[in-house]
mmCIF file of C-alpha atoms in Angstrom:
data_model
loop_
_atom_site.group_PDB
_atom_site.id
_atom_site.type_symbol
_atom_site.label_atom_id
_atom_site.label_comp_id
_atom_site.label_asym_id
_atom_site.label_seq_id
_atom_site.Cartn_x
_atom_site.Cartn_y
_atom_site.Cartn_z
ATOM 1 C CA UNK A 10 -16.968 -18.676 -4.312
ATOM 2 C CA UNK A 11 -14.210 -16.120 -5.887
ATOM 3 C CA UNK A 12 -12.140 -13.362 -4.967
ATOM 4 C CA UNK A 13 -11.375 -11.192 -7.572
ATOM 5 C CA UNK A 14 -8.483 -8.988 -5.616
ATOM 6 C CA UNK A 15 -6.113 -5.744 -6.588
ATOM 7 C CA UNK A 16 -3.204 -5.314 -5.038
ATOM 8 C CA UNK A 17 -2.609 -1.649 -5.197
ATOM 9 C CA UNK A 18 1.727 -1.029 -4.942
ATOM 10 C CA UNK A 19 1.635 -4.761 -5.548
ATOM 11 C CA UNK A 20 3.623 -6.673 -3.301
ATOM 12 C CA UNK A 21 3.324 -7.697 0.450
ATOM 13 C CA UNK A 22 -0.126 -7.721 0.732
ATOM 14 C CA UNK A 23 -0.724 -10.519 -1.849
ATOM 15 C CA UNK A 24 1.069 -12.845 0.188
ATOM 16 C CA UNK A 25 -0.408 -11.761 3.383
ATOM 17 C CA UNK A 26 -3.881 -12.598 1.537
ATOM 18 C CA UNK A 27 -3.349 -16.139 0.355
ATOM 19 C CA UNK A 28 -1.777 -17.030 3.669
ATOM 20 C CA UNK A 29 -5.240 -16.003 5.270
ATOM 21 C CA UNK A 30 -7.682 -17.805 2.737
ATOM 22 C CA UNK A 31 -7.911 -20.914 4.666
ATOM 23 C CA UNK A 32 -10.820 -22.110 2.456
ATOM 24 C CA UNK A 33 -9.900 -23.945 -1.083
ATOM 25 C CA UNK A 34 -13.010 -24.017 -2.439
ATOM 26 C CA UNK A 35 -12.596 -19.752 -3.052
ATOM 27 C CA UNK A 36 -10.883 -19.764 -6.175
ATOM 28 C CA UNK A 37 -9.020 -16.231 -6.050
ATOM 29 C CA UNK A 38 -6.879 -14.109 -9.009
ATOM 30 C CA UNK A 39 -5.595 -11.126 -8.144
ATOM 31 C CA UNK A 40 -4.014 -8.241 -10.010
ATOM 32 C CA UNK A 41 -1.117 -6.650 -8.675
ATOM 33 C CA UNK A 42 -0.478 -2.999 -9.596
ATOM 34 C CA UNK A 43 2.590 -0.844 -10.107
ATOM 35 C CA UNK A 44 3.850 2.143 -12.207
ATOM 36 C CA UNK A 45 7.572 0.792 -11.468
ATOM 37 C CA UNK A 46 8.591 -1.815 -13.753
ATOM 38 C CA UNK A 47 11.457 -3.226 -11.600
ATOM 39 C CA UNK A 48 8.375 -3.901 -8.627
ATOM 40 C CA UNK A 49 6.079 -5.721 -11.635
ATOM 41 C CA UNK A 50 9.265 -7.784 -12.466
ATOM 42 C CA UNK A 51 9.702 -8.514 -8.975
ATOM 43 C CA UNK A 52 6.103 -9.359 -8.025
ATOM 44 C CA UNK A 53 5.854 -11.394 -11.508
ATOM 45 C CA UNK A 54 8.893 -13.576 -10.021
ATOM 46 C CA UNK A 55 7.309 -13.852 -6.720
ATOM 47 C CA UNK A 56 3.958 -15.176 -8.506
ATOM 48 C CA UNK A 57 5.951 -17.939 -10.659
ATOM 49 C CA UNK A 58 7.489 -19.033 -7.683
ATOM 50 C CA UNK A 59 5.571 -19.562 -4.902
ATOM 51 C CA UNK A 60 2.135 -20.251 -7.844
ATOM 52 C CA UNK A 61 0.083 -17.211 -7.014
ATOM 53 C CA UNK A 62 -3.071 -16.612 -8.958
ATOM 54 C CA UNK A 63 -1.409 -13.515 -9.831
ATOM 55 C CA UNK A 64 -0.419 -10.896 -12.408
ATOM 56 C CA UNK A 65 1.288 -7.866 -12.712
ATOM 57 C CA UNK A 66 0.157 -4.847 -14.338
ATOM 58 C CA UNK A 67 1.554 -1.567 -15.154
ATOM 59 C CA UNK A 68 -0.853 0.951 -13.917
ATOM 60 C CA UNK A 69 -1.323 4.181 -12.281
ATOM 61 C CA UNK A 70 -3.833 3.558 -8.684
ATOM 62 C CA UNK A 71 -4.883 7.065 -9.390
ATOM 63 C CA UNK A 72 -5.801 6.561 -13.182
ATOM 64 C CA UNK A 73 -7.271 2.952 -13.473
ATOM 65 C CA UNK A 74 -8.558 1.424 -16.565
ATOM 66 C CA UNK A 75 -10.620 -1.365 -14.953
ATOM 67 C CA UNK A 76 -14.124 -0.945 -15.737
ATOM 68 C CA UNK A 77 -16.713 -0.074 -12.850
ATOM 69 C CA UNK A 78 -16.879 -2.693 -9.867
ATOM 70 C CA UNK A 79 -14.806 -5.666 -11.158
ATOM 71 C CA UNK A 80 -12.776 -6.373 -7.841
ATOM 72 C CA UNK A 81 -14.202 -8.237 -4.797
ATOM 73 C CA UNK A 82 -11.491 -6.996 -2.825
ATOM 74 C CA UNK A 83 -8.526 -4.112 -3.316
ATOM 75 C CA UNK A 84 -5.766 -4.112 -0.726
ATOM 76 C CA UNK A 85 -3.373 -0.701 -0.437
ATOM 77 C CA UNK A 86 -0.269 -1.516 1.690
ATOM 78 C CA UNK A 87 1.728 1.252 2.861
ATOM 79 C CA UNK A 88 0.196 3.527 0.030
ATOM 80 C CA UNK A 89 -1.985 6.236 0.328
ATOM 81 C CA UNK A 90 0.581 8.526 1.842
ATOM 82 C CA UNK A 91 2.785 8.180 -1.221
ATOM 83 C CA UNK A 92 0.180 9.673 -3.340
ATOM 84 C CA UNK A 93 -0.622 13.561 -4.187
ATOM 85 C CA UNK A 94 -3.495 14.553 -2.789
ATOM 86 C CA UNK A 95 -3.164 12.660 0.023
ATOM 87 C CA UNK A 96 -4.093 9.272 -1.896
ATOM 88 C CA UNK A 97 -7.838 10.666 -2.319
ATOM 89 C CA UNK A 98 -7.444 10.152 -6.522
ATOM 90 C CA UNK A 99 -6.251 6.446 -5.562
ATOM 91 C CA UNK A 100 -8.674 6.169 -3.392
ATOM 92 C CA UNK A 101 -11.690 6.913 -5.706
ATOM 93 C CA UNK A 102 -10.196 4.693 -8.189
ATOM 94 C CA UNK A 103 -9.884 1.794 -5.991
ATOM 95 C CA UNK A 104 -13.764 2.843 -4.394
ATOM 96 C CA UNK A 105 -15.112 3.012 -8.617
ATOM 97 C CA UNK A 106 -13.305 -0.710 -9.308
ATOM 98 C CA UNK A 107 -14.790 -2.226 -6.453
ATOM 99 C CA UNK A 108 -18.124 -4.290 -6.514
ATOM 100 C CA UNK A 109 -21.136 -3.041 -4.735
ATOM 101 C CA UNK A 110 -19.932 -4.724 -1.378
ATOM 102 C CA UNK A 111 -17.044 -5.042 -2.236
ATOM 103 C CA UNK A 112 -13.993 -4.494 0.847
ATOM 104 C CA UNK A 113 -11.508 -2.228 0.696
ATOM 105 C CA UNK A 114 -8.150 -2.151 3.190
ATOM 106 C CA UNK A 115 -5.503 0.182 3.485
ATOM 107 C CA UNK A 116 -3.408 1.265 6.175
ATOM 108 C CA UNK A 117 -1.053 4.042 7.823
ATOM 109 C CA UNK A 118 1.021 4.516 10.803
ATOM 110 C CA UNK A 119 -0.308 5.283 13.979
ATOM 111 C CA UNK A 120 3.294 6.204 14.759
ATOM 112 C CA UNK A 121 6.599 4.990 13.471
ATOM 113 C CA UNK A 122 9.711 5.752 15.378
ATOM 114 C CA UNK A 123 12.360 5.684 12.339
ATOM 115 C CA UNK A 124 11.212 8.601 10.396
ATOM 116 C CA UNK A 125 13.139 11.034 12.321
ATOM 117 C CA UNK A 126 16.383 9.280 12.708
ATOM 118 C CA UNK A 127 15.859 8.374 8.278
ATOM 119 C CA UNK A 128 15.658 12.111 7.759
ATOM 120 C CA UNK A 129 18.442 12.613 10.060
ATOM 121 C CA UNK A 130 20.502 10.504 7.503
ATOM 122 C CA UNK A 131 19.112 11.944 4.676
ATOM 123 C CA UNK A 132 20.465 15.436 5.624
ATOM 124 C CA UNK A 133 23.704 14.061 6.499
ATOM 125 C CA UNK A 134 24.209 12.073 3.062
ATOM 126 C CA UNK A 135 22.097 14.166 0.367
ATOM 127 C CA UNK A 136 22.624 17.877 -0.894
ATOM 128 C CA UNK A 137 20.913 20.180 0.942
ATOM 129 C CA UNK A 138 18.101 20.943 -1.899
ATOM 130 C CA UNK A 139 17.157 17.312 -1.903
ATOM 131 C CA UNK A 140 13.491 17.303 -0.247
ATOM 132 C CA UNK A 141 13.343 15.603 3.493
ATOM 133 C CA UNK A 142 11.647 11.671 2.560
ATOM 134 C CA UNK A 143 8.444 11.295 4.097
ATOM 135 C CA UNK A 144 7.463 14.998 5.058
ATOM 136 C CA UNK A 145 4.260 15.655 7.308
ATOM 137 C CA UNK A 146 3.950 11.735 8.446
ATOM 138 C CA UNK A 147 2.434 13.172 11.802
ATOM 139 C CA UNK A 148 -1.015 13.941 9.966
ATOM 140 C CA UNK A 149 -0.957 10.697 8.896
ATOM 141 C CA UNK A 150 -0.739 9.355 13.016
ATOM 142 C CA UNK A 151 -4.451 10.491 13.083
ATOM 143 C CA UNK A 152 -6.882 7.916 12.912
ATOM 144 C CA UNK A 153 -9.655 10.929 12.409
ATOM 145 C CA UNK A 154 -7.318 11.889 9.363
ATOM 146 C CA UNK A 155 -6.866 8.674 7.637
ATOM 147 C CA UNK A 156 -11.277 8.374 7.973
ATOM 148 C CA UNK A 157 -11.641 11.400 6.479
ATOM 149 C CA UNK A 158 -9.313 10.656 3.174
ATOM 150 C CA UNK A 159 -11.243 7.419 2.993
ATOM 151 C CA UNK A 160 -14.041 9.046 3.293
ATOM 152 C CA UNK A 161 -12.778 12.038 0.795
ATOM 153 C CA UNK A 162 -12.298 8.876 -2.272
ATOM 154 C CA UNK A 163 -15.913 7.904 -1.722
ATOM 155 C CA UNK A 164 -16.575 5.489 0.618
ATOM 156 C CA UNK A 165 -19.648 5.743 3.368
ATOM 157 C CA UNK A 166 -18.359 7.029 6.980
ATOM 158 C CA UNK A 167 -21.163 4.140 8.084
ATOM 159 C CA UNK A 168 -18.661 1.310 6.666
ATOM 160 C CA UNK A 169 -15.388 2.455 7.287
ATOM 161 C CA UNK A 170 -14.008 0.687 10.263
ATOM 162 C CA UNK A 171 -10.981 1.309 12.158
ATOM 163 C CA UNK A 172 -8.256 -0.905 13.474
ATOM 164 C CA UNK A 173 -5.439 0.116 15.219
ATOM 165 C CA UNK A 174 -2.578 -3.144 15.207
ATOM 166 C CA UNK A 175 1.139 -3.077 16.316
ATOM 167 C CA UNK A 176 3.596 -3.871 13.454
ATOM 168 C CA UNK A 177 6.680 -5.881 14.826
ATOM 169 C CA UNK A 178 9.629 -6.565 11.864
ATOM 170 C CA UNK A 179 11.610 -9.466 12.861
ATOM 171 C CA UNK A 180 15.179 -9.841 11.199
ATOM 172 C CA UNK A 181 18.667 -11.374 12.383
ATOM 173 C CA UNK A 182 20.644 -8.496 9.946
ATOM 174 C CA UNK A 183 20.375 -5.379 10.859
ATOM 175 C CA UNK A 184 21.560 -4.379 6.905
ATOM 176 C CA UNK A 185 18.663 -6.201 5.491
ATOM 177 C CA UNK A 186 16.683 -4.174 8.275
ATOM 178 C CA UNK A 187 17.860 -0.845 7.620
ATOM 179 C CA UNK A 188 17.594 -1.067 3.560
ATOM 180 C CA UNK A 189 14.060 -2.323 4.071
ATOM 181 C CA UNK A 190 13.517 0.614 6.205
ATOM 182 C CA UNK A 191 14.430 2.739 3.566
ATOM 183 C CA UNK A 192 12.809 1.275 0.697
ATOM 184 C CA UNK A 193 9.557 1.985 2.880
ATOM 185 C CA UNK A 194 10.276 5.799 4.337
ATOM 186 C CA UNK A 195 13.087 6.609 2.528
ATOM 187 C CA UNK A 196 11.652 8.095 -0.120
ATOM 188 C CA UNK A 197 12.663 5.893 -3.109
ATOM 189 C CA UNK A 198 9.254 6.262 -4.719
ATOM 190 C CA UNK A 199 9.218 9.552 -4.949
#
């Protein structure tokens, strides 16, 4: 058995898949994608120290140069709704480099309570030009929305399943919480 896995906006979800491989006969790599250099260094530092089958690559999810279905799996956490175009150029990427098969996860908020109070801040400490982070989020709160951008990057309505989970985020300082918090919704990718 092998898992040949992408992590697209490579970080979190890598570790969140090795923690739920529970078999260790599956011998899995996975690449880990990025177009930020600073995330790649990070998630390269990660994989040396805690021995993930793991690389990093500088690429852009919407412009892949993996050949046609290489990738058992491809993972996009907290990712489409960074993208132009809704993520649909990411998303037929990631449906192209996938096996015949092959599974495909990604993921959006159903709702998020902290966008309005991090635009809130971000009127109060940037110059009124600077765009609000994380514009039209509410679209994204549809589960009929996020099908249809699947669905939009290739994949069948027939196998696109669903799953609505509650996200908890567990931390004993609140400035670790609140930069965090940022980093996610603040806007620093843009």
């Amino acid at each position: 058995k092998c898992a040949v896995i992408r992590d697209n906006g490579c970080g979190t979800a890598t570790a969140a898949v090795l923690d739920a491989i529970s078999d260790p006969s599956v011998k899995v790599f996975i690449k880990g994608t990025d177009i930020h250099d600073h995330a790649l260094e990070i998630y390269d530092q990660q994989a040396v120290d805690k021995s993930w089958p793991a690389e990093a690559i500088h690429m852009d999810s919407s412009s892949l140069s993996f050949p046609d279905g290489g990738f058992t799996h491809s993972i996009g956490n907290a990712f489409l709704f960074v993208f132009p175009n809704d993520g649909i150029d990411a998303l037929k990427e990631m449906h192209r480099a996938l096996r015949p098969g092959g599974i495909a996860v990604v993921n959006s908020w159903a709702y998020n309570p902290t966008i309005e109070p991090i635009q809130v801040a971000a009127k109060a400490i940037r110059p009124a030009e600077t765009p609000l982070p994380r514009q039209r989020m509410d679209k994204w709160s549809s589960a009929e929305f996020l099908r249809s951008v699947v669905e939009r990057g290739g994949f069948e309505k027939v196998k696109i399943t669903l799953v609505k989970a509650d996200v908890y985020v567990n931390t004993s300082e609140i400035v670790r919480y609140v930069t965090m918090l940022w980093s996610f919704i603040g806007g620093t990718w843009a």
